Every structure is written in C-alpha cells, then in structure tokens.
Short mmCIF file of C-alpha atoms and ligand atoms in Angstrom, two decimals:
data_model
loop_
_atom_site.label_atom_id
_atom_site.label_comp_id
_atom_site.label_asym_id
_atom_site.label_seq_id
_atom_site.Cartn_x
_atom_site.Cartn_y
_atom_site.Cartn_z
CA MET A 56 88.26 -21.33 -19.26
CA LYS A 57 84.43 -20.44 -18.55
CA LEU A 58 82.71 -20.41 -15.40
CA TYR A 59 78.82 -20.68 -15.07
CA THR A 60 78.30 -18.78 -12.02
CA PHE A 61 76.01 -16.16 -9.38
CA PHE A 62 77.74 -13.62 -7.78
CA ARG A 63 75.84 -14.82 -4.34
CA SER A 64 76.01 -18.49 -5.11
CA SER A 65 78.49 -20.12 -2.13
CA ALA A 66 79.67 -23.09 -4.33
CA SER A 67 80.69 -20.79 -7.51
CA TYR A 68 82.15 -18.42 -4.69
CA ARG A 69 84.32 -21.65 -3.90
CA VAL A 70 85.22 -22.48 -7.36
CA ARG A 71 86.42 -18.46 -7.99
CA ILE A 72 88.36 -18.49 -4.86
CA ALA A 73 90.40 -21.49 -6.09
CA LEU A 74 90.87 -20.40 -9.90
CA ASN A 75 92.16 -17.31 -8.24
CA LEU A 76 94.50 -18.96 -5.82
CA LYS A 77 95.92 -20.85 -8.66
CA GLY A 78 96.27 -17.52 -11.34
CA LEU A 79 94.38 -19.03 -13.41
CA SER A 80 92.12 -16.52 -15.96
CA TYR A 81 88.50 -17.08 -16.57
CA GLU A 82 85.22 -15.87 -18.26
CA ALA A 83 82.73 -15.69 -16.03
CA ALA A 84 78.97 -16.79 -17.42
CA PRO A 85 76.35 -15.33 -15.22
CA ILE A 86 73.47 -17.47 -14.46
CA HIS A 87 70.61 -15.62 -12.21
CA LEU A 88 69.27 -18.04 -9.86
CA ARG A 89 66.24 -15.62 -9.25
CA ARG A 90 65.73 -14.24 -12.33
CA GLY A 91 62.65 -15.42 -14.21
CA GLY A 92 62.37 -17.89 -11.89
CA GLY A 93 65.84 -19.02 -12.25
CA GLU A 94 67.90 -19.13 -15.22
CA GLN A 95 69.50 -22.41 -13.94
CA PHE A 96 66.31 -24.15 -15.32
CA SER A 97 66.41 -23.10 -18.78
CA ALA A 98 66.96 -25.49 -21.61
CA SER A 99 70.56 -24.33 -22.71
CA TYR A 100 71.73 -24.12 -18.98
CA LYS A 101 70.28 -27.65 -18.10
CA ALA A 102 71.86 -28.71 -21.16
CA ILE A 103 74.89 -27.54 -19.65
CA ASN A 104 74.37 -29.04 -15.97
CA PRO A 105 71.41 -31.55 -15.73
CA GLN A 106 71.11 -30.79 -11.97
CA ALA A 107 70.37 -27.13 -12.85
CA LEU A 108 73.13 -25.75 -10.49
CA VAL A 109 75.63 -23.71 -10.36
CA PRO A 110 78.93 -23.61 -10.77
CA ALA A 111 80.06 -25.33 -14.08
CA LEU A 112 83.35 -24.95 -15.59
CA GLU A 113 84.03 -25.04 -19.38
CA ASP A 114 87.63 -26.06 -20.43
CA GLY A 115 89.26 -27.69 -23.28
CA GLY A 116 85.73 -28.79 -24.81
CA ARG A 117 84.95 -30.15 -21.62
CA ILE A 118 82.04 -29.01 -18.87
CA LEU A 119 82.56 -29.99 -15.23
CA THR A 120 80.20 -29.63 -12.22
CA GLN A 121 80.06 -30.02 -8.79
CA SER A 122 82.45 -27.52 -7.21
CA LEU A 123 84.75 -29.77 -5.26
CA ALA A 124 85.04 -32.27 -8.27
CA ILE A 125 86.16 -28.80 -9.99
CA ILE A 126 88.44 -27.66 -7.43
CA GLU A 127 90.14 -31.25 -7.17
CA TYR A 128 90.39 -31.05 -11.33
CA LEU A 129 92.23 -27.28 -11.00
CA GLU A 130 94.51 -29.00 -8.02
CA GLU A 131 95.71 -31.98 -10.55
CA LYS A 132 95.93 -29.87 -13.92
CA TYR A 133 97.72 -27.03 -12.08
CA PRO A 134 99.45 -28.30 -9.07
CA ASN A 135 101.03 -24.98 -7.62
CA PRO A 136 100.22 -23.62 -5.43
CA PRO A 137 98.63 -26.61 -3.55
CA LEU A 138 95.08 -26.50 -1.93
CA LEU A 139 96.06 -29.95 -0.15
CA PRO A 140 98.84 -30.73 1.93
CA ALA A 141 101.27 -33.06 1.23
CA SER A 142 100.66 -36.43 3.18
CA ALA A 143 97.61 -38.33 2.33
CA ALA A 144 96.10 -38.75 6.61
CA ASP A 145 96.57 -34.51 6.07
CA ARG A 146 94.81 -34.43 2.78
CA ALA A 147 92.21 -36.63 4.51
CA LEU A 148 91.82 -34.32 6.89
CA VAL A 149 91.57 -31.10 4.97
CA ARG A 150 88.66 -32.92 2.70
CA SER A 151 86.90 -33.92 5.76
CA MET A 152 86.87 -30.36 6.68
CA ALA A 153 85.56 -29.32 3.40
CA MET A 154 83.12 -31.82 3.38
CA VAL A 155 81.40 -30.83 6.55
CA ILE A 156 80.23 -27.51 4.65
CA THR A 157 80.23 -28.98 1.46
CA CYS A 158 78.03 -32.16 1.93
CA GLU A 159 76.34 -31.55 5.68
CA VAL A 160 75.73 -27.93 5.61
CA HIS A 161 75.41 -26.17 2.39
CA PRO A 162 72.79 -28.86 0.23
CA ILE A 163 70.26 -28.18 3.24
CA GLN A 164 70.29 -24.85 3.27
CA ASN A 165 70.74 -23.74 -0.51
CA LEU A 166 67.78 -22.28 -2.41
CA ARG A 167 65.95 -25.23 -3.87
CA VAL A 168 65.86 -26.86 -0.34
CA LEU A 169 64.92 -23.37 1.64
CA THR A 170 62.22 -22.91 -1.35
CA LEU A 171 60.38 -26.23 -0.69
CA VAL A 172 60.31 -26.06 2.73
CA LYS A 173 58.86 -22.32 2.24
CA GLN A 174 56.34 -23.50 -0.41
CA GLU A 175 55.70 -26.71 0.27
CA TYR A 176 55.26 -26.95 3.92
CA HIS A 177 54.27 -23.33 4.51
CA GLN A 178 56.87 -22.50 6.43
CA THR A 179 57.15 -18.30 7.07
CA ASP A 180 60.64 -16.60 6.24
CA GLU A 181 61.42 -16.65 10.25
CA GLN A 182 60.84 -20.64 10.18
CA VAL A 183 63.29 -20.92 6.73
CA ASN A 184 65.55 -18.70 8.44
CA GLN A 185 65.68 -20.90 11.77
CA TRP A 186 66.20 -24.49 9.60
CA ALA A 187 69.21 -22.89 7.45
CA ARG A 188 70.56 -21.21 11.12
CA HIS A 189 70.16 -25.18 12.87
CA TRP A 190 72.03 -26.93 10.39
CA ILE A 191 74.63 -24.29 9.60
CA ASP A 192 75.53 -23.79 13.41
CA LEU A 193 75.65 -27.59 13.53
CA GLY A 194 78.10 -27.64 11.03
CA LEU A 195 80.29 -24.84 12.07
CA SER A 196 80.07 -26.02 15.95
CA ALA A 197 82.07 -29.32 14.38
CA LEU A 198 84.23 -27.66 12.65
CA GLU A 199 85.35 -25.21 15.23
CA LYS A 200 86.59 -28.14 17.72
CA MET A 201 88.03 -30.12 14.54
CA ILE A 202 90.23 -27.11 13.61
CA LEU A 203 90.94 -26.64 17.19
CA ALA A 204 91.70 -30.63 17.43
CA GLN A 205 94.48 -30.92 14.27
CA PRO A 206 98.06 -31.27 14.57
CA ASN A 207 98.79 -28.44 12.39
CA ARG A 208 97.14 -24.93 14.03
CA GLY A 209 98.12 -21.97 12.12
CA LYS A 210 96.53 -19.26 10.36
CA PHE A 211 94.30 -21.27 8.68
CA CYS A 212 91.82 -24.32 8.91
CA PHE A 213 94.74 -26.37 8.32
CA GLY A 214 98.44 -24.94 8.99
CA ASN A 215 99.72 -21.61 7.32
CA THR A 216 98.67 -21.56 3.88
CA PRO A 217 95.19 -21.95 2.75
CA THR A 218 93.76 -25.32 1.67
CA LEU A 219 90.46 -26.65 0.18
CA ALA A 220 88.91 -26.29 3.88
CA ASP A 221 89.55 -22.21 3.74
CA ILE A 222 87.97 -22.09 0.18
CA CYS A 223 84.61 -23.97 1.30
CA LEU A 224 84.57 -22.30 4.87
CA VAL A 225 84.55 -18.44 3.80
CA PRO A 226 81.51 -18.58 1.21
CA GLN A 227 79.27 -20.82 3.96
CA LEU A 228 80.14 -17.65 6.68
CA GLY A 229 78.57 -15.49 3.84
CA ASN A 230 75.16 -17.74 4.11
CA ALA A 231 75.57 -18.00 7.98
CA ARG A 232 75.61 -14.45 8.31
CA ARG A 233 72.64 -13.77 5.71
CA TYR A 234 70.51 -16.23 8.16
CA GLY A 235 71.47 -14.33 11.20
CA CYS A 236 74.21 -17.16 12.70
CA ASP A 237 75.61 -15.63 15.78
CA LEU A 238 79.50 -16.49 14.59
CA ALA A 239 80.72 -14.84 18.02
CA GLN A 240 80.44 -18.73 18.98
CA TYR A 241 83.24 -19.76 16.66
CA PRO A 242 86.19 -17.15 17.25
CA THR A 243 88.56 -19.65 15.72
CA ILE A 244 86.51 -19.71 12.16
CA VAL A 245 86.40 -16.26 12.56
CA SER A 246 89.77 -15.06 12.72
CA ILE A 247 90.93 -17.75 10.19
CA GLU A 248 87.74 -15.84 7.80
CA LYS A 249 90.16 -12.26 8.33
CA ASN A 250 93.43 -13.73 7.55
CA CYS A 251 91.53 -15.14 4.38
CA VAL A 252 89.82 -12.10 3.06
CA MET A 253 93.47 -10.50 3.26
CA ILE A 254 94.35 -12.51 0.53
CA SER A 255 93.69 -10.99 -2.83
CA ALA A 256 92.33 -14.39 -4.63
CA PHE A 257 89.81 -14.43 -1.61
CA ALA A 258 88.54 -10.60 -1.72
CA ASN A 259 88.31 -11.20 -5.51
CA ALA A 260 86.21 -13.77 -5.38
CA ALA A 261 83.65 -11.93 -3.13
CA PRO A 262 80.20 -11.99 -4.31
CA GLU A 263 80.09 -7.79 -4.43
CA LYS A 264 83.34 -7.89 -6.54
CA GLN A 265 81.03 -9.99 -9.11
CA PRO A 266 80.52 -8.37 -12.76
CA ASP A 267 76.80 -9.62 -12.01
CA ALA A 268 76.78 -8.24 -8.54
CA GLU A 269 73.64 -6.45 -7.63
N1 GSH B 568 77.39 -29.59 -4.42
C1 GSH B 568 77.02 -28.41 -5.32
C2 GSH B 568 76.11 -27.33 -4.79
C3 GSH B 568 75.77 -26.62 -5.99
C4 GSH B 568 74.83 -25.77 -5.55
O1 GSH B 568 73.84 -25.83 -4.68
N2 GSH B 568 74.27 -24.57 -6.01
C5 GSH B 568 73.37 -23.78 -5.76
C6 GSH B 568 74.24 -22.12 -6.05
S1 GSH B 568 75.13 -22.07 -4.34
C7 GSH B 568 72.45 -23.21 -6.94
O2 GSH B 568 73.01 -23.79 -7.91
N3 GSH B 568 71.32 -23.29 -6.46
C8 GSH B 568 70.16 -23.32 -7.67
C9 GSH B 568 68.73 -23.65 -6.95
O3 GSH B 568 68.77 -24.11 -5.39
O4 GSH B 568 68.12 -23.81 -7.94
C10 GSH B 568 78.60 -27.90 -5.56
O5 GSH B 568 79.24 -28.22 -4.86
O6 GSH B 568 78.40 -27.60 -6.76
#
C-alpha cells in the first residue's frame, strides 16, 4: 500500500493511525502542501486525487481518497482489530463523533479555506486564527458533551478500545493547539488524548515521527 501523505496533515494522520492500529505496513509518498506553492496542485498529483487534497491511498491498483472512506475500506478489508463497535446504533454514534470533526470542523479550518480567508478577504494572521478557533471550539465543545452523554463511557471516545472517533479526534487536537484553542475547557477530550498517545499506533502516526517531518 502507498499512502500519499503530508506530515502535518490531520486527514493523513487519521489514515496513518488506522493503518498502524490494523498493523498494516505502507510506503509513505510525501506531498508537501506548501513547497513551491503546494505539490498537491501538480498535474501528477491531481491525476491521483483531482481534489488536490491528501491523503490518497493506493492499494491493489486502486486509488482511494477521503480519509473516512479510506478508513472504512481498511475496516472492511482488515476487520481486526475493529475500529467500530458491534451494534448498529453504537456504530452510528461513533461515526457521528468522527463526523463532528471531519464534516463540521476540519473542512472550514484547513489550509485552502484559511488561505482564501486571508488573501481574498484581507484578514490578518490573528483574524484567521480566530476563525479557526471559532469552528474548532464549536465542534470540540459539542463533542465533549457527546462523549459524556454516551452509554459506554471508558478510556476512549466510546468504551475502552480506540475507535474511528479517537482516530479523528487526536489529529484535530494538534490543529486546535496550533491555532491557540484553550483545551483546558475540554477535560474529557484531553484525558482521552492522553490515553490514545500511549498507544504506539497513535504515537508513531504523529506528525513529528513522519519521514517528511520538518
Ligand atoms: N475530507 C478530506 C479532507 C482532506 C484535506 O482537507 N486535506 C488537507 C490536509 S489535512 C489538504 O490536503 N489540504 C491542501 C489544501 O488545502 O490545499 C479527507 O478527509 O480526506
């Protein structure tokens, strides 16, 4: 398997965690999102992912994009250890937690959105960071409540084994720190993060551990 990835990309980080949790080895193909205006915009990479976003996963001659679709593919193809709970309602809950991050928070604070906010709407760096913090805080405060309210409280977002929700949460917290969010407001989330990073699959997927880390 070949993963098109960027060390600081949180969507790539999600897939790296899932691959590690499943014990799958892969070749990392770094795509630098800033160098030379962004390697994601090269014709060769747009032939891989027409959206010009990382990650993309090549497996068995097929190219898959969108981190959630990739992780669900890995889950179906390599079911152990499972990243989703056994019951349909619990799976829906875990997916909804993951989607708070992947659908509502991350898309409005990723590089291309912040670049547009800054350049087209003439915002300062601090205004751009405020924008990012606004959306991250909105999502994390809801997620903190969802975790506390769910029926299977444990060490992770759902229960005592890591799921898709934790895979999406941990990379988002890196972004939250980068934009200056006050994570002390989310004690449950912070304690879950501590439990996750003790697992080598999470630790080894971290940006600073990647071959393209700067
Ligand atoms: N929904 C996509 C999001 C992918 C995404 O936004 N990737 C970012 C890095 S985390 C990217 O490639 N950004 C490049 C850009 O904004 O130009 C997924 O989950 O894979």
